[in-house]
Every structure is written in C-alpha cells, then in structure tokens.
Coordinates of C-alpha atoms and ligand atoms in Angstrom, one line a residue:
X1 CA 0.0 0.0 0.0
X2 CA 2.8 2.4 0.9
X3 CA 4.8 1.9 -2.3
X4 CA 2.7 4.5 -4.2
X5 CA 3.2 7.2 -1.6
X6 CA 6.5 9.1 -1.5
X7 CA 7.8 10.4 1.8
X8 CA 6.6 13.9 1.3
X9 CA 3.0 12.9 0.5
X10 CA 3.1 10.4 3.4
X11 CA 4.0 13.0 6.0
X12 CA 1.4 15.4 4.6
X13 CA -1.2 12.7 5.0
X14 CA -0.2 12.1 8.6
X15 CA -0.4 15.8 9.2
X16 CA -4.1 15.8 8.3
X17 CA -4.7 13.5 11.2
X18 CA -2.6 15.7 13.4
X19 CA -3.9 19.1 12.7
X20 CA -2.6 20.2 9.4
X21 CA -3.7 23.8 9.8
X22 CA -1.5 26.5 8.4
X23 CA 1.1 27.6 11.0
X24 CA 0.5 30.9 12.7
X25 CA 3.4 33.4 12.6
X26 CA 5.9 32.5 15.2
X27 CA 4.5 29.2 16.1
X28 CA 7.0 27.1 14.2
X29 CA 9.8 25.8 16.5
X30 CA 12.4 26.8 14.0
X31 CA 10.7 30.0 12.6
X32 CA 11.8 32.3 15.4
X33 CA 15.3 33.3 16.5
X34 CA 16.4 32.0 19.9
X35 CA 15.3 33.9 22.9
X36 CA 17.9 34.4 25.7
X37 CA 16.6 33.8 29.2
X38 CA 17.7 32.3 32.5
X39 CA 14.1 31.2 33.4
X40 CA 13.4 27.8 34.9
X41 CA 10.5 26.1 33.1
X42 CA 9.0 23.0 34.6
X43 CA 6.9 20.6 32.5
X44 CA 4.8 18.1 34.5
X45 CA 4.2 15.0 32.3
X46 CA 6.3 13.6 29.5
X47 CA 3.6 12.2 27.2
X48 CA 2.6 13.6 23.8
X49 CA 2.1 17.2 25.0
X50 CA 4.9 17.3 27.6
X51 CA 7.5 16.0 25.1
X52 CA 6.3 18.3 22.3
X53 CA 6.5 21.2 24.7
X54 CA 10.0 20.3 25.9
X55 CA 11.3 20.0 22.3
X56 CA 9.8 23.3 21.2
X57 CA 11.1 25.2 24.2
X58 CA 14.6 23.7 23.9
X59 CA 14.5 24.9 20.3
X60 CA 13.2 28.4 21.0
X61 CA 15.2 29.3 24.2
X62 CA 18.8 30.0 24.9
X63 CA 20.1 29.7 28.5
X64 CA 16.8 28.5 30.0
X65 CA 16.6 25.6 32.4
X66 CA 14.0 23.2 31.3
X67 CA 12.9 20.3 33.6
X68 CA 10.4 17.6 32.8
X69 CA 8.9 15.4 35.5
X70 CA 7.4 12.0 34.8
X71 CA 8.0 8.5 36.2
X72 CA 7.1 6.7 33.0
X73 CA 10.0 5.5 31.0
X74 CA 8.0 4.0 28.1
X75 CA 6.3 6.3 25.7
X76 CA 2.9 5.0 24.4
X77 CA 1.7 6.0 21.0
X78 CA -2.0 5.8 22.1
X79 CA -3.6 6.4 18.7
X80 CA -2.1 2.9 17.8
X81 CA -4.0 1.2 20.7
X82 CA -7.1 0.8 18.5
X83 CA -4.9 -0.8 15.7
X84 CA -3.4 -3.3 18.2
X85 CA -6.9 -4.1 19.6
X86 CA -8.0 -4.5 16.0
X87 CA -5.4 -7.1 15.3
X88 CA -3.8 -4.8 12.7
X89 CA -0.5 -4.1 14.5
X90 CA 1.6 -6.0 17.1
X91 CA 1.7 -4.8 20.7
X92 CA 5.2 -3.4 20.2
X93 CA 4.0 -1.0 17.6
X94 CA 2.8 1.5 20.3
X95 CA 5.7 1.4 22.8
X96 CA 9.0 3.3 22.6
X97 CA 11.3 5.0 25.1
X98 CA 10.6 8.5 26.5
X99 CA 14.3 9.2 26.5
X100 CA 14.4 9.0 22.7
X101 CA 12.4 12.2 22.4
X102 CA 14.0 14.3 25.1
X103 CA 16.4 17.0 23.9
X104 CA 19.8 16.7 25.5
X105 CA 19.4 20.1 27.2
X106 CA 16.3 19.1 29.1
X107 CA 16.6 17.6 32.6
X108 CA 14.3 14.7 33.4
X109 CA 13.2 13.9 36.9
X110 CA 12.0 10.3 36.8
X111 CA 9.2 10.7 39.3
X112 CA 5.6 11.8 39.5
X113 CA 4.4 15.2 40.7
X114 CA 2.6 14.7 44.0
X115 CA 1.7 18.3 44.7
X116 CA 1.2 21.4 42.6
X117 CA 1.7 24.6 44.5
X118 CA 1.0 27.4 42.0
X119 CA 0.9 30.0 44.8
X120 CA 4.4 29.1 45.8
X121 CA 5.6 28.5 42.2
X122 CA 6.7 25.0 42.9
X123 CA 5.8 21.4 42.5
X124 CA 6.7 18.5 44.9
X125 CA 7.5 15.1 43.6
X126 CA 6.4 11.8 45.1
X127 CA 9.9 11.4 46.5
X128 CA 9.6 14.7 48.3
X129 CA 11.8 16.8 46.0
X130 CA 10.6 20.4 45.8
X131 CA 11.1 22.0 42.4
X132 CA 10.6 25.7 42.0
X133 CA 9.8 27.3 38.7
X134 CA 9.3 30.6 36.8
X135 CA 6.8 29.0 34.5
X136 CA 4.9 25.7 34.6
X137 CA 3.4 23.6 31.8
X138 CA 1.0 21.0 33.0
X139 CA 0.8 18.1 30.6
X140 CA -0.1 15.2 32.9
X141 CA -2.8 13.7 30.6
X142 CA -5.8 12.1 32.3
X143 CA -6.5 9.3 34.7
X144 CA -8.6 6.2 33.6
X145 CA -10.9 5.7 36.5
X146 CA -11.6 2.0 36.2
X147 CA -12.4 2.0 40.0
X148 CA -15.6 3.9 39.3
X149 CA -17.1 0.9 37.5
X150 CA -18.1 -1.5 40.3
X151 CA -16.8 -5.0 39.7
X152 CA -14.3 -4.1 37.0
X153 CA -10.9 -5.8 37.2
X154 CA -8.3 -4.5 34.8
X155 CA -6.1 -7.6 35.0
X156 CA -9.0 -9.7 33.7
X157 CA -9.0 -7.9 30.3
X158 CA -8.7 -10.5 27.6
X159 CA -10.6 -13.2 29.5
X160 CA -14.3 -14.1 29.5
X161 CA -15.2 -11.6 26.8
X162 CA -13.8 -8.6 28.6
X163 CA -12.1 -6.0 26.5
X164 CA -10.8 -2.5 27.2
X165 CA -8.8 -0.8 24.5
X166 CA -7.7 2.1 26.7
X167 CA -5.9 0.4 29.6
X168 CA -2.5 0.1 27.9
X169 CA -0.6 -1.8 25.1
X170 CA -1.0 -5.2 26.9
X171 CA -4.7 -4.6 27.4
X172 CA -5.2 -3.6 23.8
X173 CA -3.5 -6.8 22.7
X174 CA -5.6 -8.9 25.1
X175 CA -8.7 -7.1 23.9
X176 CA -7.9 -8.2 20.4
X177 CA -7.7 -11.9 21.6
X178 CA -11.2 -11.5 23.2
X179 CA -12.7 -9.7 20.3
X180 CA -11.3 -12.2 17.8
X181 CA -12.8 -15.1 19.7
X182 CA -16.1 -13.3 19.7
X183 CA -15.9 -12.7 16.0
X184 CA -15.5 -16.5 15.6
X185 CA -18.4 -17.4 17.8
X186 CA -20.9 -14.5 17.7
X187 CA -23.3 -13.6 20.6
X188 CA -23.9 -10.1 21.9
X189 CA -21.2 -7.4 21.6
X190 CA -21.6 -4.4 23.9
X191 CA -19.9 -1.1 23.3
X192 CA -20.1 2.1 25.3
X193 CA -18.6 5.4 26.3
X194 CA -18.3 7.1 29.7
X195 CA -20.3 10.1 30.9
X196 CA -17.1 12.1 31.4
X197 CA -14.9 14.0 29.1
X198 CA -12.7 11.5 27.3
X199 CA -9.6 11.2 25.1
X200 CA -10.4 10.3 21.5
X201 CA -14.2 10.1 21.7
X202 CA -14.1 8.4 18.3
X203 CA -12.2 5.3 19.6
X204 CA -15.3 3.5 21.1
X205 CA -17.2 4.0 17.9
X206 CA -14.2 2.8 15.8
X207 CA -14.0 -0.4 17.8
X208 CA -17.7 -1.2 17.3
X209 CA -17.2 -0.7 13.5
X210 CA -14.0 -2.9 13.5
X211 CA -15.8 -5.7 15.4
X212 CA -18.7 -5.6 13.0
X213 CA -16.3 -5.9 10.0
X214 CA -14.5 -8.9 11.5
X215 CA -17.9 -10.7 12.1
X216 CA -18.8 -10.1 8.5
X217 CA -15.5 -11.2 7.1
X218 CA -15.7 -14.5 9.1
X219 CA -19.2 -15.1 8.0
X220 CA -20.6 -14.8 11.5
X221 CA -22.5 -11.4 11.5
X222 CA -25.9 -13.2 11.5
X223 CA -24.9 -14.9 14.7
X224 CA -24.2 -11.7 16.5
X225 CA -26.0 -8.7 17.9
X226 CA -24.1 -5.5 18.4
X227 CA -25.2 -2.8 20.8
X228 CA -23.7 0.6 21.3
X229 CA -24.7 2.4 24.6
X230 CA -24.3 6.1 24.4
X231 CA -24.0 8.2 27.6
X232 CA -26.4 10.9 26.4
X233 CA -28.7 11.4 23.4
X234 CA -25.9 11.6 20.8
X235 CA -23.3 9.3 19.4
X236 CA -20.7 12.1 19.0
X237 CA -20.4 15.7 20.4
X238 CA -20.5 17.3 16.9
X239 CA -24.1 17.0 15.6
X240 CA -23.3 16.4 12.0
X241 CA -20.8 13.6 12.9
X242 CA -23.3 12.1 15.3
X243 CA -25.9 11.9 12.6
X244 CA -23.4 10.3 10.1
X245 CA -22.5 7.7 12.7
X246 CA -26.2 7.1 13.4
X247 CA -26.7 6.3 9.7
X248 CA -23.7 4.1 9.5
X249 CA -24.8 2.2 12.6
X250 CA -28.3 1.7 11.1
X251 CA -26.7 0.4 7.8
X252 CA -24.5 -2.0 9.7
X253 CA -27.4 -3.1 12.1
X254 CA -25.5 -1.8 15.2
X255 CA -28.3 -1.1 17.7
X256 CA -28.1 2.0 19.8
X257 CA -29.2 2.7 23.4
X258 CA -29.1 6.3 24.5
X259 CA -28.8 7.9 28.0
X260 CA -27.0 4.7 29.2
X261 CA -24.1 5.2 31.6
X262 CA -22.2 2.1 32.7
X263 CA -22.0 1.8 36.5
X264 CA -21.1 -1.8 37.2
X265 CA -20.0 -5.1 35.7
X266 CA -20.4 -8.7 36.8
X267 CA -17.4 -10.3 35.1
X268 CA -18.5 -13.9 35.9
X269 CA -22.1 -13.5 34.8
X270 CA -21.1 -11.2 31.9
X271 CA -23.6 -8.6 32.7
X272 CA -23.1 -4.8 32.6
X273 CA -25.3 -2.4 34.6
X274 CA -26.2 1.0 33.2
X275 CA -27.9 3.9 34.9
X276 CA -30.7 5.3 32.7
X277 CA -33.4 8.0 33.1
X278 CA -35.8 5.2 34.0
X279 CA -33.5 3.5 36.5
X280 CA -30.8 0.9 36.4
X281 CA -30.7 -1.5 33.4
X282 CA -28.7 -4.7 32.9
X283 CA -27.4 -5.8 29.6
X284 CA -25.7 -9.2 29.2
X285 CA -22.8 -9.6 26.8
X286 CA -20.5 -12.1 25.2
X287 CA -17.9 -9.4 24.4
X288 CA -17.7 -5.9 25.9
X289 CA -15.3 -3.0 25.3
X290 CA -15.3 -1.2 28.7
X291 CA -14.4 2.5 28.4
X292 CA -13.9 3.9 31.9
X293 CA -14.7 7.4 33.2
X294 CA -11.8 9.8 32.8
X295 CA -10.7 12.5 35.1
X296 CA -7.6 14.7 35.7
X297 CA -4.9 12.9 37.7
X298 CA -5.3 12.9 41.5
X299 CA -2.4 15.4 42.1
X300 CA -4.1 17.9 39.7
X301 CA -7.5 17.4 41.2
X302 CA -6.2 18.0 44.7
X303 CA -4.5 21.3 43.7
X304 CA -5.8 24.8 43.2
X305 CA -5.4 24.4 39.4
X306 CA -8.8 23.0 38.3
X307 CA -11.9 25.0 37.4
X308 CA -13.6 26.1 40.6
X309 CA -17.1 25.7 39.2
X310 CA -18.9 24.8 36.0
X311 CA -18.9 21.6 34.0
X312 CA -15.2 20.8 34.4
X313 CA -14.8 21.3 38.1
X314 CA -15.9 17.9 39.4
X315 CA -13.4 15.9 37.4
X316 CA -10.6 18.4 38.0
X317 CA -9.8 19.6 34.5
X318 CA -7.4 22.5 34.7
X319 CA -8.8 26.0 34.3
X320 CA -7.4 27.5 31.1
X321 CA -8.2 30.2 28.6
X322 CA -9.5 28.2 25.6
X323 CA -7.6 30.4 23.1
X324 CA -4.2 30.6 24.8
X325 CA -4.2 27.6 27.2
X326 CA -3.0 30.0 30.0
X327 CA -4.3 29.7 33.5
X328 CA -6.4 32.8 34.3
X329 CA -5.6 32.7 38.0
X330 CA -1.9 31.7 37.7
X331 CA -0.6 33.4 34.5
X332 CA 2.8 31.6 34.6
X333 CA 1.0 28.3 34.3
X334 CA -0.3 26.7 31.0
X335 CA -2.3 23.5 30.6
X336 CA -1.9 21.4 27.4
X337 CA -3.1 18.1 26.2
X338 CA -5.8 16.0 27.8
X339 CA -5.7 17.7 31.2
X340 CA -6.7 21.1 29.8
X341 CA -10.2 22.1 30.7
X342 CA -11.2 23.5 27.3
X343 CA -14.4 22.6 25.3
X344 CA -12.7 20.4 22.7
X345 CA -9.4 18.6 22.3
X346 CA -8.3 15.5 24.0
X347 CA -6.6 14.1 20.9
X348 CA -3.0 14.0 19.8
X349 CA -4.1 16.2 16.9
X350 CA -5.2 18.8 19.4
X351 CA -1.8 18.5 21.2
X352 CA -0.1 19.2 17.8
X353 CA -2.0 22.6 17.7
X354 CA -2.2 23.5 21.4
X355 CA 1.5 23.2 22.3
X356 CA 2.9 25.7 19.8
X357 CA 0.3 28.2 21.0
X358 CA 1.1 27.8 24.7
X359 CA 4.8 27.8 24.0
X360 CA 4.4 31.0 22.0
X361 CA 2.6 32.8 24.8
X362 CA 5.1 31.5 27.3
X363 CA 8.1 32.7 25.2
X364 CA 6.5 36.1 24.7
X365 CA 5.9 36.4 28.4
X366 CA 9.6 35.7 29.1
X367 CA 10.5 38.6 26.8
X368 CA 7.9 40.9 28.4
X369 CA 5.9 40.8 25.2
X370 CA 2.5 39.3 24.2
X371 CA 1.6 36.9 21.5
X372 CA -1.5 36.7 19.3
X373 CA -1.4 32.9 18.8
X374 CA -4.8 31.3 19.2
X375 CA -5.9 27.7 19.6
X376 CA -9.2 27.3 17.7
X377 CA -10.2 24.0 19.3
X378 CA -8.9 22.0 16.4
X379 CA -9.6 18.3 17.1
X380 CA -9.2 15.4 14.7
X381 CA -10.2 11.8 14.7
X382 CA -9.6 9.4 11.8
X383 CA -12.7 7.2 12.5
X384 CA -12.2 3.7 11.1
X385 CA -15.6 2.5 9.8
X386 CA -14.4 -0.9 8.4
X387 CA -11.1 -2.5 7.6
X388 CA -9.6 -0.5 4.7
X389 CA -11.9 2.6 5.2
X390 CA -11.9 5.6 7.6
X391 CA -13.6 9.0 7.8
X392 CA -11.5 11.9 8.8
X393 CA -13.4 14.0 11.3
X394 CA -11.9 17.4 11.9
X395 CA -13.6 20.2 13.8
X396 CA -13.2 23.2 16.1
X397 CA -14.7 24.8 19.2
X398 CA -17.8 25.9 17.2
X399 CA -18.5 22.4 15.8
X400 CA -17.4 23.7 12.3
X401 CA -15.8 20.9 10.2
X402 CA -12.3 22.0 9.4
X403 CA -11.0 19.8 6.6
X404 CA -7.2 20.0 6.2
X405 CA -7.3 19.0 2.5
X406 CA -10.6 20.1 1.0
X407 CA -11.2 18.3 -2.3
X408 CA -8.6 15.6 -1.4
X409 CA -9.9 14.2 1.9
X410 CA -13.6 14.8 2.1
X411 CA -14.9 15.0 5.7
X412 CA -17.4 12.3 6.6
X413 CA -16.6 10.1 3.6
X414 CA -15.4 6.6 4.2
X415 CA -12.1 6.7 2.3
X416 CA -9.2 4.4 1.7
X417 CA -6.8 7.3 1.8
X418 CA -7.9 8.2 5.4
X419 CA -7.4 4.5 6.3
X420 CA -3.8 4.8 5.0
X421 CA -3.4 8.0 7.0
X422 CA -4.6 6.4 10.3
X423 CA -2.8 3.1 9.9
X424 CA 0.5 4.2 8.3
X425 CA 1.1 7.9 8.1
X426 CA -0.1 9.1 11.5
X427 CA 2.6 7.6 13.6
X428 CA 5.7 9.1 11.9
X429 CA 4.0 12.5 12.0
X430 CA 3.1 12.0 15.7
X431 CA 6.8 11.1 16.5
X432 CA 7.9 14.2 14.6
X433 CA 5.6 16.2 16.8
X434 CA 7.3 14.9 19.9
X435 CA 10.6 16.2 18.5
X436 CA 9.0 19.5 17.9
X437 CA 9.1 19.1 14.1
X438 CA 5.4 18.7 13.2
Ligands
LIG2 C1 -7.5 4.1 22.5 C2 -7.0 5.5 22.1 C3 -7.1 5.9 20.8 C4 -6.7 7.2 20.4 N1 -6.8 7.6 19.1 C5 -6.4 8.8 18.7 C6 -6.4 9.2 17.3 O1 -6.8 8.4 16.5 N2 -6.0 10.4 17.0 C7 -5.5 11.3 18.0 O2 -5.2 12.4 17.6 N3 -5.5 11.0 19.3 C8 -5.9 9.8 19.7 N4 -5.9 9.4 21.0 C9 -5.7 10.4 22.0 C10 -4.2 10.8 22.3 O3 -3.4 9.7 22.5 C11 -4.1 11.7 23.5 O4 -5.1 12.8 23.4 C12 -2.7 12.3 23.8 O5 -1.8 11.2 24.0 C13 -2.7 13.3 24.9 O6 -1.5 13.7 25.2 P1 -1.1 14.1 26.7 O7 0.3 14.5 26.7 O8 -2.1 15.1 27.2 O9 -1.3 12.8 27.6 P2 -0.4 11.4 27.5 O10 0.2 11.2 26.2 O11 -1.3 10.4 28.1 O12 0.8 11.7 28.6 C14 0.5 12.1 29.9 C15 1.8 11.8 30.7 O13 1.7 12.4 32.0 C16 2.3 11.6 32.9 N5 1.7 11.9 34.3 C17 0.4 11.6 34.7 N6 0.3 12.0 36.0 C18 1.5 12.6 36.3 C19 2.0 13.3 37.5 N7 1.3 13.4 38.6 N8 3.2 13.7 37.5 C20 4.0 13.6 36.3 N9 3.6 13.0 35.2 C21 2.4 12.5 35.2 C22 2.0 10.2 32.4 O14 2.9 9.2 32.9 C23 2.1 10.4 30.9 O15 3.5 10.1 30.5 C24 -6.2 8.1 21.4 C25 -6.1 7.7 22.7 C26 -6.5 6.4 23.1 C27 -6.3 5.9 24.5

C-alpha cells in the first residue's frame, strides 16, 4: 500500500490526522530566532504534550533551564492502541522510550508530581523533591478511573469476553484476543462510552465498526447482535458527525441505546449495569469493550489548578483560557493536552496545535511581550468505519468541520486514503511532533 506514496505525501497525510492547519506566525519551532533567558521552566508529564513542549522550548530558548517530570520510562503511541486491539499491528507498535524524544538540554526527573503549589511557584515530587519554577506547563494527561465501575478488574481484560482498548498496550493486545474469539463465535457485543470528558471520543465507535467488520469477514455477522450504549442522546459531540455515525450504525445493524451510563459489571455473569433515566438496566454480553470514566490525575484534582465551578470542576480539568491555554488565576501556568479544561481537544491532533500556541505565549511572556497565537479548538479523529476505510473527522470549538485537505480528503466520507493515514502515516507525524518538528 505504501509503495505508491512518496515520503513527502506520506507526512502530509499524517499531518491531516494531526492538525494540518496553516502555522501561525511565530508558532514554528524553527521559525523564530532563539530567545535568551535564565528562566526555569518545569513541565509536568512527559507524554505527547509534555515532550512536544520540551522539544519546542529547547529549540526556542537559549540559556533556559527546562525540567520535565514523569516517572514513566515508556512512551505510548496511544492512537495505535485501536490498531493493536483491531489485530492490525503488534503490541510493540505502540511502545518506545521516553528518553528518545527528550532534547539533551532538558533535565528529566523520573518521578511523578505529587503536589502542585502554584501560589508558591513550585511542585513537589512523590519522592519529596521540591522543584521551584518561573513557569509551569502541566501536561499530565488524564486518569482512567476503572475503579468507578463497580466489579471491574483491569487484570482480567482478555478473558471471559472482557475487552478494554484504553488500559495500555497489553490490554489492547488482550482485547484483540477476546474480540477475535467473539468474531469466531458470535453472541452479543456491547460497546459504550463514559459520561465524562474522554480522550479520542471516536475510539469507542471505531471499535464497534471494526468488530462488525470482523464478524462479516468471518461469516458470523448473522450470529451476532451489536449494541452501542451512548451516555447521552448523541453518538458524538459534533451533531453532523453524530448523525453520520447514526446512519452508518443503522446500515450495519448496530443497535443504539441512549442515556445509558455504565456503573457496574459482573465479570462472571457477563452482565453490565447502566444507569438510565428510568432506573438501572442490565445488559448481558459475550464481548464488551469497557471505556472507563476519565478525570484529571489525582495530584491535579487536589491542587488549586482545576476549574472552581462549572462543567469541568468535578473531574478536576485545569482552568485554562481556551484560546491561549494560559491559567487565568496563575498566569505563569499553562495546561496542554488531555488535562486542559477546554471545550474540545483530548486528541494527539489537538496537542499538535495546542503546544505551539502555549509555547508562543510563554516565550513572549519571558520577553515581556504578548503573543496573538490562538488555539481554535482543532480536534481530529480518523474514524475507522471498516477495515480499509476511515472517515477523517476534523472540527473546532464551534463544531465547524475544518477539513485540512478540501477536495482531497472529504470529511465524513469513508475513504481508503484516510485509512492509510490512520494506519501508516499518522505515527511518523506523531513522532515528529514529539521532537518539535510537526
Ligand atoms: C485508544 C485510544 C485511541 C486514540 N486515538 C487517537 C487518534 O486516532 N488520533 C488522535 O489524535 N488521538 C488519539 N488518542 C488520544 C491521544 O493519544 C491523547 O489525546 C494524547 O496522548 C494526549 O497527550 P497528553 O500528553 O495530554 O497525555 P499522555 O500522552 O497520556 O501523557 C501524559 C503523561 O503524563 C504523565 N503523568 C500523569 N500524572 C502525572 C503526574 N502526577 N506527574 C508527572 N507526570 C504525570 C503520564 O505518565 C504520561 O506520560 C487516542 C487515545 C487512546 C487511548
């Protein structure tokens, strides 16, 4: 498949999945001349957003001290989890080493942040190290709250029809084993999403489509019933996308249940319990893809950083100006990636666009200047609808569709080229982003 695509077209394709919007003046890591400063910048979290921020700051600044704090030594390419769970890539496809993406000038403290003290301009690590800063970028991602689903046991993923694509590379591989057995045997497949904000809201939908396709390819679709339980009255937060998915689900005979929020699971009896407007409902399954509630990590939730009221306060998402990613109460603090309390985002594609904006504002601040860089809410999701086809869904804060390549990749069309983008071109572009080059 790749032989017809030269490298340049290949990276362009990947960029469509990772926010191929035209760069704003000054947002390119190499566009600006280096800024001299002795500031100490701390980055909490060395995932997609933290590494991209570290790379960009190292490129933009001269003389700065940059410290990144994260205990995790492996880097997970999470957009690949669905491909592993779809039997399309091996488990190793998604794991690499954090160290490989860190610029030599960046100091890495291999611990977690236990306490954020934005009043004292410091963080404290789990080992008790106090680290002061002039500016802080919080990029801790989010926490998968499996504990909120009564009866759920993460270490049983892969057995007794229990799948969960999100829990990590091993869980994604084990989910493939469970789903593949289901595709051989049939029964009821149950899919769902949580009632919280979540990363890549397209992923639970993709997995329902992929499972449907395996059943068909193995001649077992008539032996199976597929049910998708949505947390509210929509299948996706962008109305036009929700409607398109509803039509595709109807065509593929994937049943829908609305206003169903999973609260418990009986792994032995293979029954999931949902809260609904009319009371608790049980649905039995032969295969289930559990997608847990998602919240800000504990250390963030316990800090003064989250929204103090409104929709994002309860789960601890960090208060941030949606255009600049700057904290309104602590102006030397920025939130990027999944932990940011902004109306859209929570994809690697959003990270690609958020980080240059936050870095631009931070660098301007160090110079006593201001920046006019703006994050528009760009979010992108290559939604696999069957093996060999995907729809590129790109949108902004106002639910406008924002196609990167109008006339080439039509939004909401099931295309082979979008499938190539998701399965082949996205990863090299993502890795380039970690190095500050995309
Ligand atoms: C199944 C799945 C499919 C996806 N598909 C897509 C897709 O197709 N397209 C797309 O664009 N995106 C997709 N995503 C979403 C994308 O992977 C995330 O949005 C992206 O990784 C967010 O980056 P982040 O840096 O905010 O978080 P992460 O990459 O998760 O990194 C967070 C880091 O913070 C660290 N951390 C946590 N707590 C602390 C602490 N207290 N102190 C220090 N460090 C801490 C963690 O160890 C981790 O290294 C998918 C995600 C999943 C799970």
